[in-house]
Tab-separated table of C-alpha atoms and ligand atoms in Angstrom:
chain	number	residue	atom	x	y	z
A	1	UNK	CA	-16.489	33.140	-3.733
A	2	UNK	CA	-18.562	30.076	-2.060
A	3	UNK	CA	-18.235	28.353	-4.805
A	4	UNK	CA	-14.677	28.340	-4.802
A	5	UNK	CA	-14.651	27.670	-1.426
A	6	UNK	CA	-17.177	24.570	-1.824
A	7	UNK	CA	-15.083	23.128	-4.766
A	8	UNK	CA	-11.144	23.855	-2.816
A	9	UNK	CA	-13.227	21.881	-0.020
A	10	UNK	CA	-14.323	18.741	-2.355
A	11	UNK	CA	-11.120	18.803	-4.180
A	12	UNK	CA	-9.029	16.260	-1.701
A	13	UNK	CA	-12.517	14.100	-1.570
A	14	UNK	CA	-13.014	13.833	-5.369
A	15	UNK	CA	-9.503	12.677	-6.042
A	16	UNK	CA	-9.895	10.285	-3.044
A	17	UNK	CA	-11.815	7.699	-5.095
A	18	UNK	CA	-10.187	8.298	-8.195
A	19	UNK	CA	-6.455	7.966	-7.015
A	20	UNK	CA	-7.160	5.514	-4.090
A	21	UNK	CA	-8.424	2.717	-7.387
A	22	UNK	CA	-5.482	3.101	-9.307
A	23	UNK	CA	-3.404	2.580	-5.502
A	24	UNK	CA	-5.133	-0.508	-5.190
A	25	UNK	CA	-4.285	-1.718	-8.409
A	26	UNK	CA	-0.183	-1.347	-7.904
A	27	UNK	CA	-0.945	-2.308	-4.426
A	28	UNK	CA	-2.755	-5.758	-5.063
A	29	UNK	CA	-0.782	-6.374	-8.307
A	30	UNK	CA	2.399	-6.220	-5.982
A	31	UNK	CA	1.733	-7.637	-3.239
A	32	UNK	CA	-0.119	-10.838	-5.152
A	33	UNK	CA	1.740	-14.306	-4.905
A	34	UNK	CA	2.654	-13.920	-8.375
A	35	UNK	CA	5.495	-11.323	-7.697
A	36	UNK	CA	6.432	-14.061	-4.285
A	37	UNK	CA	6.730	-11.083	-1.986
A	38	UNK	CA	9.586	-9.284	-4.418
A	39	UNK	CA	12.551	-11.077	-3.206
A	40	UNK	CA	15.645	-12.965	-5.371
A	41	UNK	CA	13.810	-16.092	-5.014
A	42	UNK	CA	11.815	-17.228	-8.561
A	43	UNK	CA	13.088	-13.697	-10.385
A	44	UNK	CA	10.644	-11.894	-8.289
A	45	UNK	CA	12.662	-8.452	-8.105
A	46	UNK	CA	12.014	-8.604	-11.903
A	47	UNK	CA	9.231	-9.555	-12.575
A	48	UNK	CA	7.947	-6.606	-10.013
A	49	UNK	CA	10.808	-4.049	-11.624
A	50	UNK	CA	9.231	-4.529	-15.191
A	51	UNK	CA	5.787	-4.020	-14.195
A	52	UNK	CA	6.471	-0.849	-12.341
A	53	UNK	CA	8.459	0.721	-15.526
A	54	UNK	CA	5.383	-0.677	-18.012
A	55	UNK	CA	2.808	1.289	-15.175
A	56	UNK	CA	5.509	4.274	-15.775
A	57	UNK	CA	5.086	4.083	-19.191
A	58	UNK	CA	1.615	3.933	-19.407
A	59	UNK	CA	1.582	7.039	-17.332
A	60	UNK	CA	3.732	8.499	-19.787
A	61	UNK	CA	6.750	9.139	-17.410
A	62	UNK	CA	10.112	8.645	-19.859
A	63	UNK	CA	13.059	6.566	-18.778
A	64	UNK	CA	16.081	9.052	-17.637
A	65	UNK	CA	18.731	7.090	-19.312
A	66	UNK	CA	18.247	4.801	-22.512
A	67	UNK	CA	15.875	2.299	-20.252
A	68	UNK	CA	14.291	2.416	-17.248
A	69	UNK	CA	16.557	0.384	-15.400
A	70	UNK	CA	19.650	1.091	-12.915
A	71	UNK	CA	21.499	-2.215	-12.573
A	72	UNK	CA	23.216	-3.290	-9.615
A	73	UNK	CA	24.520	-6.400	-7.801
A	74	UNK	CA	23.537	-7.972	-4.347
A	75	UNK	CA	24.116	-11.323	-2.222
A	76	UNK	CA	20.872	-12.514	-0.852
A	77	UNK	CA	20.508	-16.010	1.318
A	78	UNK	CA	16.967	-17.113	-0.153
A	79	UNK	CA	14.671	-20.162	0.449
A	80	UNK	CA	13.276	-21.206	-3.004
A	81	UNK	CA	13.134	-25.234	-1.927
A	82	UNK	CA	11.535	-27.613	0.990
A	83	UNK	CA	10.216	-26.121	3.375
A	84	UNK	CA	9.293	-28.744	6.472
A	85	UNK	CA	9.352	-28.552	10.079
A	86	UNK	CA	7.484	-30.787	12.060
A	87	UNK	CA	7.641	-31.780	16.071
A	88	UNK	CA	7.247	-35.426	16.380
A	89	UNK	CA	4.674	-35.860	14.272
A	90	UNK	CA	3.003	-32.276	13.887
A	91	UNK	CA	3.614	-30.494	10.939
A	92	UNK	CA	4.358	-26.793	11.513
A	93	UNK	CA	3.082	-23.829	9.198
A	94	UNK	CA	6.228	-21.900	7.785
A	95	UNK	CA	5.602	-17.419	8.337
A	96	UNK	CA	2.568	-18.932	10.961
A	97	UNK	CA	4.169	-21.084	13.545
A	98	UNK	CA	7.714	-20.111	12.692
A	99	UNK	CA	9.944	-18.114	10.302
A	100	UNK	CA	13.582	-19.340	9.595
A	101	UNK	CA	16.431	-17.014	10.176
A	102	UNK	CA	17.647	-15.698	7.033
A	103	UNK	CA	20.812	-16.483	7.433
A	104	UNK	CA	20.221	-20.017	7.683
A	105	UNK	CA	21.929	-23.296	5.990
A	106	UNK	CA	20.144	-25.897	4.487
A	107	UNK	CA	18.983	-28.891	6.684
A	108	UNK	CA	17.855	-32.457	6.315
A	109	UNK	CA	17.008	-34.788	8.702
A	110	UNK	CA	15.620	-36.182	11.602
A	111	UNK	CA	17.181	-35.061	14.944
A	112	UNK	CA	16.825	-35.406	19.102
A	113	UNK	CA	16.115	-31.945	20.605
A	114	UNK	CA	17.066	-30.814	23.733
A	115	UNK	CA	14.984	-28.641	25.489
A	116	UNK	CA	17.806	-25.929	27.963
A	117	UNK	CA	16.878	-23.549	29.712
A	118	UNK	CA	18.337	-19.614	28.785
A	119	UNK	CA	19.737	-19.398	32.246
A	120	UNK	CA	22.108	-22.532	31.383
A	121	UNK	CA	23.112	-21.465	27.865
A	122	UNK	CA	26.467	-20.401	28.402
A	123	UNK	CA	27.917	-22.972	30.327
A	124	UNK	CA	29.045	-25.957	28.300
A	125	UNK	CA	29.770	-28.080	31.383
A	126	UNK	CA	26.113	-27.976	32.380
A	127	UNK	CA	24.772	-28.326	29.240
A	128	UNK	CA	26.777	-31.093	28.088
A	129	UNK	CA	26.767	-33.255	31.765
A	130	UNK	CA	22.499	-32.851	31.283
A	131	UNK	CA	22.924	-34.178	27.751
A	132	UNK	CA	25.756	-36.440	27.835
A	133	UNK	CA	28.091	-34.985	25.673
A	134	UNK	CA	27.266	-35.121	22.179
A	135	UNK	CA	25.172	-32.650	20.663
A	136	UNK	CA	25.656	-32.951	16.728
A	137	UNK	CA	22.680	-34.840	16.075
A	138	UNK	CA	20.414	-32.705	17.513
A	139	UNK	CA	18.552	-29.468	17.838
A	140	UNK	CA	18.808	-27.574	21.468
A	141	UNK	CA	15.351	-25.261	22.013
A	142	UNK	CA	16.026	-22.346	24.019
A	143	UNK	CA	13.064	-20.432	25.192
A	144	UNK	CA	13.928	-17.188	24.303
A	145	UNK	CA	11.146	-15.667	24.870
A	146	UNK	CA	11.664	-11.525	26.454
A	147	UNK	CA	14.889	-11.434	26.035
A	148	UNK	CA	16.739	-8.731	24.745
A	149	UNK	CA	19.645	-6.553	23.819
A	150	UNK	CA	22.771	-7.856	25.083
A	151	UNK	CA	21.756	-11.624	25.908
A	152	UNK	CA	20.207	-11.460	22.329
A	153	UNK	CA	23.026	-10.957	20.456
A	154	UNK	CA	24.444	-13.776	22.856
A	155	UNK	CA	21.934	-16.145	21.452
A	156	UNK	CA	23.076	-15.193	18.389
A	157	UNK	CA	26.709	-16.202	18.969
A	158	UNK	CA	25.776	-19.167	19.873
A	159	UNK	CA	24.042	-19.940	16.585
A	160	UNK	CA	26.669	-18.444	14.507
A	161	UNK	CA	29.862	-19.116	16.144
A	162	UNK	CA	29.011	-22.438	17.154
A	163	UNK	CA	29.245	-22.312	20.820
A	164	UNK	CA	27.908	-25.742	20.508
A	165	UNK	CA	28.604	-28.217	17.682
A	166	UNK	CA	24.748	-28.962	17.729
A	167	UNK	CA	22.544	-29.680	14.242
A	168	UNK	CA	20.419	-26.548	15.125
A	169	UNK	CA	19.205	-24.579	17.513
A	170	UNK	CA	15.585	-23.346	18.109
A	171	UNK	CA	14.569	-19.821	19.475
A	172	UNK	CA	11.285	-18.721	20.985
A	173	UNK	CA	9.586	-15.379	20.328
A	174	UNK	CA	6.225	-13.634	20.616
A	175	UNK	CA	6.561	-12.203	17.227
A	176	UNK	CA	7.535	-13.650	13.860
A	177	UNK	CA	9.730	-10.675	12.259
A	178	UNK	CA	11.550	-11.539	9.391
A	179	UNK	CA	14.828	-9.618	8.533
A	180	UNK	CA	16.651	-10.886	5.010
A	181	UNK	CA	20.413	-11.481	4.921
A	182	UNK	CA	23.248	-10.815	2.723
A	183	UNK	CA	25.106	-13.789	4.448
A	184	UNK	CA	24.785	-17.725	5.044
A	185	UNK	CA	26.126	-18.208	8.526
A	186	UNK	CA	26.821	-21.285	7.975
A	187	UNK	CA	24.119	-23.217	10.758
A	188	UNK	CA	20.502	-24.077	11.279
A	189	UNK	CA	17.958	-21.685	13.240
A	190	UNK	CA	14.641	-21.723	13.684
A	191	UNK	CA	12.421	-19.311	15.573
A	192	UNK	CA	9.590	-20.390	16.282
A	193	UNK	CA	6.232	-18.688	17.632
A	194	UNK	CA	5.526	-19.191	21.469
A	195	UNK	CA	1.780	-20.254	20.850
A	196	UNK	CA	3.296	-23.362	18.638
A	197	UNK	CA	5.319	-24.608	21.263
A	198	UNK	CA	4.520	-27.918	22.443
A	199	UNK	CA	5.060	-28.911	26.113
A	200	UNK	CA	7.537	-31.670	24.943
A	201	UNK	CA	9.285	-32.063	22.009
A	202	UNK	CA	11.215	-35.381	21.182
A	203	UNK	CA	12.006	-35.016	17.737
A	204	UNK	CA	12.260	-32.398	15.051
A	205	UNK	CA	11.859	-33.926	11.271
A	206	UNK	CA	13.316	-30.700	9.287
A	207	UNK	CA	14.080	-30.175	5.926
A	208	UNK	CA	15.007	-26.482	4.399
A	209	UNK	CA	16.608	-25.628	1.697
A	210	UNK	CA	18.693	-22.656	1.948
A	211	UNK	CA	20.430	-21.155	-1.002
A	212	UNK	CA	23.124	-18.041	-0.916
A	213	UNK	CA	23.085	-16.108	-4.334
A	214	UNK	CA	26.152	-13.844	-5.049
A	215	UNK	CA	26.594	-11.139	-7.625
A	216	UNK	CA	22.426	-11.850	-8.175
A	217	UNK	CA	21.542	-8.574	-10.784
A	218	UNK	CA	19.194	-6.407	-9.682
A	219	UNK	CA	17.253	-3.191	-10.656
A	220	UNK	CA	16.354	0.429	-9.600
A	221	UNK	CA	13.206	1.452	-12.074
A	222	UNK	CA	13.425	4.915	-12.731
A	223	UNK	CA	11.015	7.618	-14.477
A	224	UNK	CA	11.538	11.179	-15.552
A	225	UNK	CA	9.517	13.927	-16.460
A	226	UNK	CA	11.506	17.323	-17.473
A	227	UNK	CA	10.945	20.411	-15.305
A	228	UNK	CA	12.008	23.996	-15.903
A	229	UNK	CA	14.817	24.425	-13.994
A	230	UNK	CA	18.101	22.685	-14.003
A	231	UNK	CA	17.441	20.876	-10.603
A	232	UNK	CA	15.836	17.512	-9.305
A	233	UNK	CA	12.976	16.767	-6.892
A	234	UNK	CA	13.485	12.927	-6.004
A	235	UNK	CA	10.090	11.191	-5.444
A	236	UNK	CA	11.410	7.197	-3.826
A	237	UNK	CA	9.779	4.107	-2.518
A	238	UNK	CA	11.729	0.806	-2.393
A	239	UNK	CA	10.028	-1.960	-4.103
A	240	UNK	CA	11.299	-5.074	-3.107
A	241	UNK	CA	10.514	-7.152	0.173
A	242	UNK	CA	11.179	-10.080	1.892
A	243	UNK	CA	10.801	-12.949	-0.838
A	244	UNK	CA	9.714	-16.184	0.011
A	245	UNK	CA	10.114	-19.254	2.755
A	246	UNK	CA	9.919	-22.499	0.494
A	247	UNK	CA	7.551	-22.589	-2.701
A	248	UNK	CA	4.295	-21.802	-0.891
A	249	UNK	CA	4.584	-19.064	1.851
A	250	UNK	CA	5.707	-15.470	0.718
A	251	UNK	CA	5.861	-12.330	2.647
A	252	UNK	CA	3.210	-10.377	0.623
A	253	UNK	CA	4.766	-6.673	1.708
A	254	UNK	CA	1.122	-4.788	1.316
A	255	UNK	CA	2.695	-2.251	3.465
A	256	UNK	CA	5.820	-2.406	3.265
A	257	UNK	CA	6.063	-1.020	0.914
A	258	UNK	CA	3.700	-2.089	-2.097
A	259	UNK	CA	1.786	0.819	-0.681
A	260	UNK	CA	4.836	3.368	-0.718
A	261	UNK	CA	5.371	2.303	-4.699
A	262	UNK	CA	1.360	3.064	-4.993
A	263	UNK	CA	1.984	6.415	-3.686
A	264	UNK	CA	5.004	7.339	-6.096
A	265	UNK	CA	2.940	6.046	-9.297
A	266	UNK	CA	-0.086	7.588	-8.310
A	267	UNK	CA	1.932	10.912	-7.982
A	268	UNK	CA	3.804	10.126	-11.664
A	269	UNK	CA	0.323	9.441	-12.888
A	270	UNK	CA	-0.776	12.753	-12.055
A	271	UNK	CA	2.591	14.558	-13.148
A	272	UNK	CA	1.972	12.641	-16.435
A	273	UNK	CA	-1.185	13.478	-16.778
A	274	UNK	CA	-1.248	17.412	-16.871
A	275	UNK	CA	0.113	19.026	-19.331
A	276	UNK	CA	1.933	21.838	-17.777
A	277	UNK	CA	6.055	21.669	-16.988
A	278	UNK	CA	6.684	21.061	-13.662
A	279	UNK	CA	9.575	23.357	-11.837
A	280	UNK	CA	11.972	21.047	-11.326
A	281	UNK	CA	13.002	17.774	-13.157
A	282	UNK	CA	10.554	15.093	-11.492
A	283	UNK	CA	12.487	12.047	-10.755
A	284	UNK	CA	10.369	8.900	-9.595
A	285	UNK	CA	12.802	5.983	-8.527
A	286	UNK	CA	11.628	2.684	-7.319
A	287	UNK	CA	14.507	0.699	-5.366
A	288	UNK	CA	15.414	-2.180	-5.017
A	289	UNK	CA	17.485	-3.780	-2.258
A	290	UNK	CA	16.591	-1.896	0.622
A	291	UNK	CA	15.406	-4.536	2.977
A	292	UNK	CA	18.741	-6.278	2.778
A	293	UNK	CA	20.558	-3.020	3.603
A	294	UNK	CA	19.631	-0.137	1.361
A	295	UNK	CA	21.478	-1.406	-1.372
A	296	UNK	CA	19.503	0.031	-4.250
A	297	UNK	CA	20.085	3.828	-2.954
A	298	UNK	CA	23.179	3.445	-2.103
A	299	UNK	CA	24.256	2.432	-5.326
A	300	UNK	CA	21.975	5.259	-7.050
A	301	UNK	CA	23.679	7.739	-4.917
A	302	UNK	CA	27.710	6.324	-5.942
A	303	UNK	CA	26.425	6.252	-9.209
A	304	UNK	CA	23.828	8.936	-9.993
A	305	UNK	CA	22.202	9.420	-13.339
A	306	UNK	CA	22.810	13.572	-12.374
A	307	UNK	CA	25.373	15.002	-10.016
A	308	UNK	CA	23.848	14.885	-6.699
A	309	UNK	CA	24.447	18.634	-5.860
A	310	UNK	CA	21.565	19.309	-8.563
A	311	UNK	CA	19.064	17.441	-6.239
A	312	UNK	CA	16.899	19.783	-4.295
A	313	UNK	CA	15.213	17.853	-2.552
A	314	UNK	CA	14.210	13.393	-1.809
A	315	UNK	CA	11.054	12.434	-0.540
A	316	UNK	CA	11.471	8.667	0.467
A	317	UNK	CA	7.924	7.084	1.191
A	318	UNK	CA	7.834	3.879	2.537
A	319	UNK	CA	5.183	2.217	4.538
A	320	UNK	CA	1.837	4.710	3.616
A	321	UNK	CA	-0.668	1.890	3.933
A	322	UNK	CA	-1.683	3.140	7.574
A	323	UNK	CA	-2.501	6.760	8.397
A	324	UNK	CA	-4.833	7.479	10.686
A	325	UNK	CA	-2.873	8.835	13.127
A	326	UNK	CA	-1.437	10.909	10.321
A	327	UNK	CA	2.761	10.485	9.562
A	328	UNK	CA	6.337	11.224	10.702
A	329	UNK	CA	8.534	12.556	9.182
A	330	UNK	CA	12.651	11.273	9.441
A	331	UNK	CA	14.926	14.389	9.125
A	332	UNK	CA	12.060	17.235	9.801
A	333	UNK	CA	14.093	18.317	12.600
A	334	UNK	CA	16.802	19.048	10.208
A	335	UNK	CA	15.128	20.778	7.247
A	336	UNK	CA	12.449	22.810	9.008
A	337	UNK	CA	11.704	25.051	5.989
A	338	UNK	CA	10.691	21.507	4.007
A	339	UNK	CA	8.783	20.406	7.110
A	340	UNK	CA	6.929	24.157	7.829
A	341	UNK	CA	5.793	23.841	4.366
A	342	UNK	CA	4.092	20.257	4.786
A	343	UNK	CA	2.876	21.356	8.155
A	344	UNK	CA	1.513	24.747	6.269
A	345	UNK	CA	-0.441	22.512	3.234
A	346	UNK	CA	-1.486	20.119	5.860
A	347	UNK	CA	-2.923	22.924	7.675
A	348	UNK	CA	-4.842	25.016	4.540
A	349	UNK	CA	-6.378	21.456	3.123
A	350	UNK	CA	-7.281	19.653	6.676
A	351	UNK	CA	-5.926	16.608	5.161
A	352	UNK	CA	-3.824	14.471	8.456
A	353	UNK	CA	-4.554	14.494	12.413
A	354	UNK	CA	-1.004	15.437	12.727
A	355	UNK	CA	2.564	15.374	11.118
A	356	UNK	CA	5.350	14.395	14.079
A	357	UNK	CA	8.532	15.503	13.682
A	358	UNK	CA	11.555	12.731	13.904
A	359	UNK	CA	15.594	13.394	13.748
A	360	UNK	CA	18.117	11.548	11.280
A	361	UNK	CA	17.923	8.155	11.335
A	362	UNK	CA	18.986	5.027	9.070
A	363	UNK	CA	16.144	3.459	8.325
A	364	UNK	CA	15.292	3.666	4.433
A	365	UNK	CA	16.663	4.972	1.528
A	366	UNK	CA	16.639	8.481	2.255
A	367	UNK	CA	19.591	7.853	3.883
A	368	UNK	CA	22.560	7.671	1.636
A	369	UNK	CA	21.268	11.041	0.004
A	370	UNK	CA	21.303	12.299	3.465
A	371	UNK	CA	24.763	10.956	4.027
A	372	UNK	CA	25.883	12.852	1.026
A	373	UNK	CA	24.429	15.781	1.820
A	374	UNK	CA	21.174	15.958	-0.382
A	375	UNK	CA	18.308	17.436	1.752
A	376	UNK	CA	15.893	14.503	1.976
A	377	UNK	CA	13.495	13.241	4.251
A	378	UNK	CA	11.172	9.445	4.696
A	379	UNK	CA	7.576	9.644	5.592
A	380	UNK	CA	6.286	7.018	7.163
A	381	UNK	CA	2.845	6.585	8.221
A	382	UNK	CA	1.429	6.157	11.673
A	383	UNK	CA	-1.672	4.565	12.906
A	384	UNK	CA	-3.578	0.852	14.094
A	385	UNK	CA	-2.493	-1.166	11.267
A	386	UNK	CA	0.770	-3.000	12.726
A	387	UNK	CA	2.022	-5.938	10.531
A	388	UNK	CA	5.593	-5.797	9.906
A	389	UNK	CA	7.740	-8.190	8.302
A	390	UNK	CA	5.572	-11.288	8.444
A	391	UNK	CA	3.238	-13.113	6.571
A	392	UNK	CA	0.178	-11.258	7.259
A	393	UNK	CA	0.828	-7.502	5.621
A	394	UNK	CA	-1.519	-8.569	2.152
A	395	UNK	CA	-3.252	-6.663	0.152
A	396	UNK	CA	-6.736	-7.402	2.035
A	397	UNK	CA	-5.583	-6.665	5.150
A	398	UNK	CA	-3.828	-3.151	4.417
A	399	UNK	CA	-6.720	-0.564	5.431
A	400	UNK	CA	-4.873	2.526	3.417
A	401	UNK	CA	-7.267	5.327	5.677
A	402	UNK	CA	-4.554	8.091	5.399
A	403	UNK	CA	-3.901	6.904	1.636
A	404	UNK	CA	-5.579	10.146	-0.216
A	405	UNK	CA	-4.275	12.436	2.816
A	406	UNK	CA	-0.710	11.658	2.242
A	407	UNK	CA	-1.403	11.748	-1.743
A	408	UNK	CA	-2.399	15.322	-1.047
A	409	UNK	CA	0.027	16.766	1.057
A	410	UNK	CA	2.952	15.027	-1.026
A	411	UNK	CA	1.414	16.252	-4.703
A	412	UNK	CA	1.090	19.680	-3.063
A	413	UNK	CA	4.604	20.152	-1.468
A	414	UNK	CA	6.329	19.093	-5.006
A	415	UNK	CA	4.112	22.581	-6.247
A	416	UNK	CA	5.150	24.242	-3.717
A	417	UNK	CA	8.581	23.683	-3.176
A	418	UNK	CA	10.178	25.915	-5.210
A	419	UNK	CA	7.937	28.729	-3.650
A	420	UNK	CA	10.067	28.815	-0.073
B	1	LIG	ZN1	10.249	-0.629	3.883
């Protein structure tokens, strides 16, 4: 009986070392400038999409259909070119100083900028009776800096709907967070970091290439290991991130969500591994597309390799590389028979500080499952580790301290779930 004990005890600890190596592996291997932060730019999305269905193989998950592979189409604005900003003379470091807005056009040149203040913004009189009329040869810096909401999306307008006719505008913010586009609006905008403002800026030598791709193919990767029953248990993590900003600088994505793809392999690499038939059909499905707007999933769900009312259940990981403040869980409040069981497993093997409960919410690709009435929910994990969208979520600085918890607690659950 204590020996039992001792070894259900070890059991999350032993597996720890083991499963947390091969993690690291899909984790660095992704997240490494040679897949250029899994964007369109420099066929990242497929380089990244083969390796994940050779790791499937080698786990000896099959494809469901004749490949691994769900095509699908997507627009993406992407910077595969120059990328130069500099202030007079200073060179600026793209992803460290600033970050382009995605939906940028390509500019060239050297240009006057005008330095306005927010409160002025709106009225062209002002503006243009400081500046003396014309604006198209140059850049106008608005310190943007706190604002928000409402007067955001005003700043917006007047990038995109030219309030102005100016070369480009320049935004201020405290934090770099990139969000890709489907769309070229058209104009120049770059945001740059408050600490790499200068008190006074004459000139702004710029030169970014911008490039919109249409109809660019994409993949889904999808593995399948037969169960008993004629009924699916999704296991999801979107794959691709944020691409690149010129040749050099990529968004590595250690996070977000290398990490969630490290959690669905590890779990196919265990489901490979044993030789007993799991109760339902295991489906592991890497996406693509969801940072431009959950693309990937949507698609899977409009066309599904199995009618969706055979799905019992999608568990969408993305972002497990923190953890030690345990996870949430998106949708718990809606399937609290799912979320009693995770609470019950996370109880009998001590594995997270806690598991919070969240609501619906549109944030990954759980959703379209949701939407279409598949029971579903997206962990997420919680803790210190807070790079998002930027330059510095790498492999070396992703601490992964809830990584073996989570691994756990998810491996369990698909055991269990056909027991409730
Ligand atoms: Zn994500």
């Amino acid at each position: 009986m204590k020996k039992i004990f001792f070894l259900l005890f070890l059991l999350p600890n032993l597996l720890f070392a083991q499963d947390l190596t091969y993690a690291r592996y899909i984790i660095d291997t992704l997240a490494s400038p040679a897949f250029h932060g899994r964007g369109y730019s420099f066929s990242a999305d497929s380089l990244a999409a083969d390796f994940l269905a050779k790791e499937l193989k080698k786990n000896r998950i099959k494809p469901i259909e004749t490949d691994y592979y769900q095509t699908f189409k997507i627009n993406s604005n992407v910077f595969q070119g120059n990328m130069f900003v500099a202030f007079d003379k200073n060179e600026l470091v793209a992803g460290q100083d600033y970050i382009v807005d995605s939906k940028m056009n390509s500019v060239n040149g050297s240009f006057k900028v005008f330095t306005i203040d927010k409160k002025i913004a709106f009225n062209e009189k002002k503006v243009k009776k400081i500046f003396d009329g014309d604006l198209s040869e140059a850049f106008i810096l608005i310190d943007t800096v706190g604002t928000k909401g409402v007067l955001n999306d005003y700043y917006l307008k007047l990038v995109y709907y030219g309030y102005y006719n100016v070369a480009g505008i320049i935004t201020v913010s405290d934090n770099l967070t990139y969000v890709p586009s489907q769309v070229n609006g058209g104009r120049s905008h770059i945001i740059l970091k408050r600490d790499a403002l200068p008190e006074k800026i004459k000139k702004i030598k710029v030169d970014i290439d911008a490039v919109l791709k249409t109809d660019y193919v994409t993949r889904n990767v999808i593995g399948y290991i037969r169960g008993q029953v004629d009924s699916f248990l999704l296991i999801t993590a979107h794959y691709d991130h944020l691409g690149t900003m010129g040749t050099n600088v990529f968004f590595p994505g250690a996070h977000d969500n290398a990490s969630g793809c490290a959690m669905v392999m590890s779990l196919a690499k265990y489901f490979g591994d044993i030789r007993s038939i799991p109760h339902y059909n295991l489906v592991f499905v890497f996406f693509s597309g969801e940072e431009i707007g959950l693309v990937g999933s949507k698609f899977f769900t409009e066309n599904p390799p199995f009618e969706l009312s055979k799905i019992r259940f999608v568990l969408n990981l993305d972002m497990m590389g923190s953890g030690d403040e345990g996870v949430r869980i998106v949708n718990s409040t809606i399937f609290t028979d799912e979320y009693e069981l995770m609470l019950d497993i996370n109880r009998e093997y001590e594995l997270l500080p806690q598991i919070k409960k969240r609501g619906a919410a549109k944030n990954s690709d759980h959703y379209y499952f949701y939407e279409n009435g598949v029971p579903s929910f997206f962990v997420y994990s919680l803790g210190d580790y807070k790079e998002y969208h930027n330059i510095y979520d790498t492999r070396e600085n992703i601490p992964l301290p809830g990584f073996s918890g989570m691994y756990m607690l998810f491996r369990v659950f698909m055991q269990k779930l056909h027991t409730i």
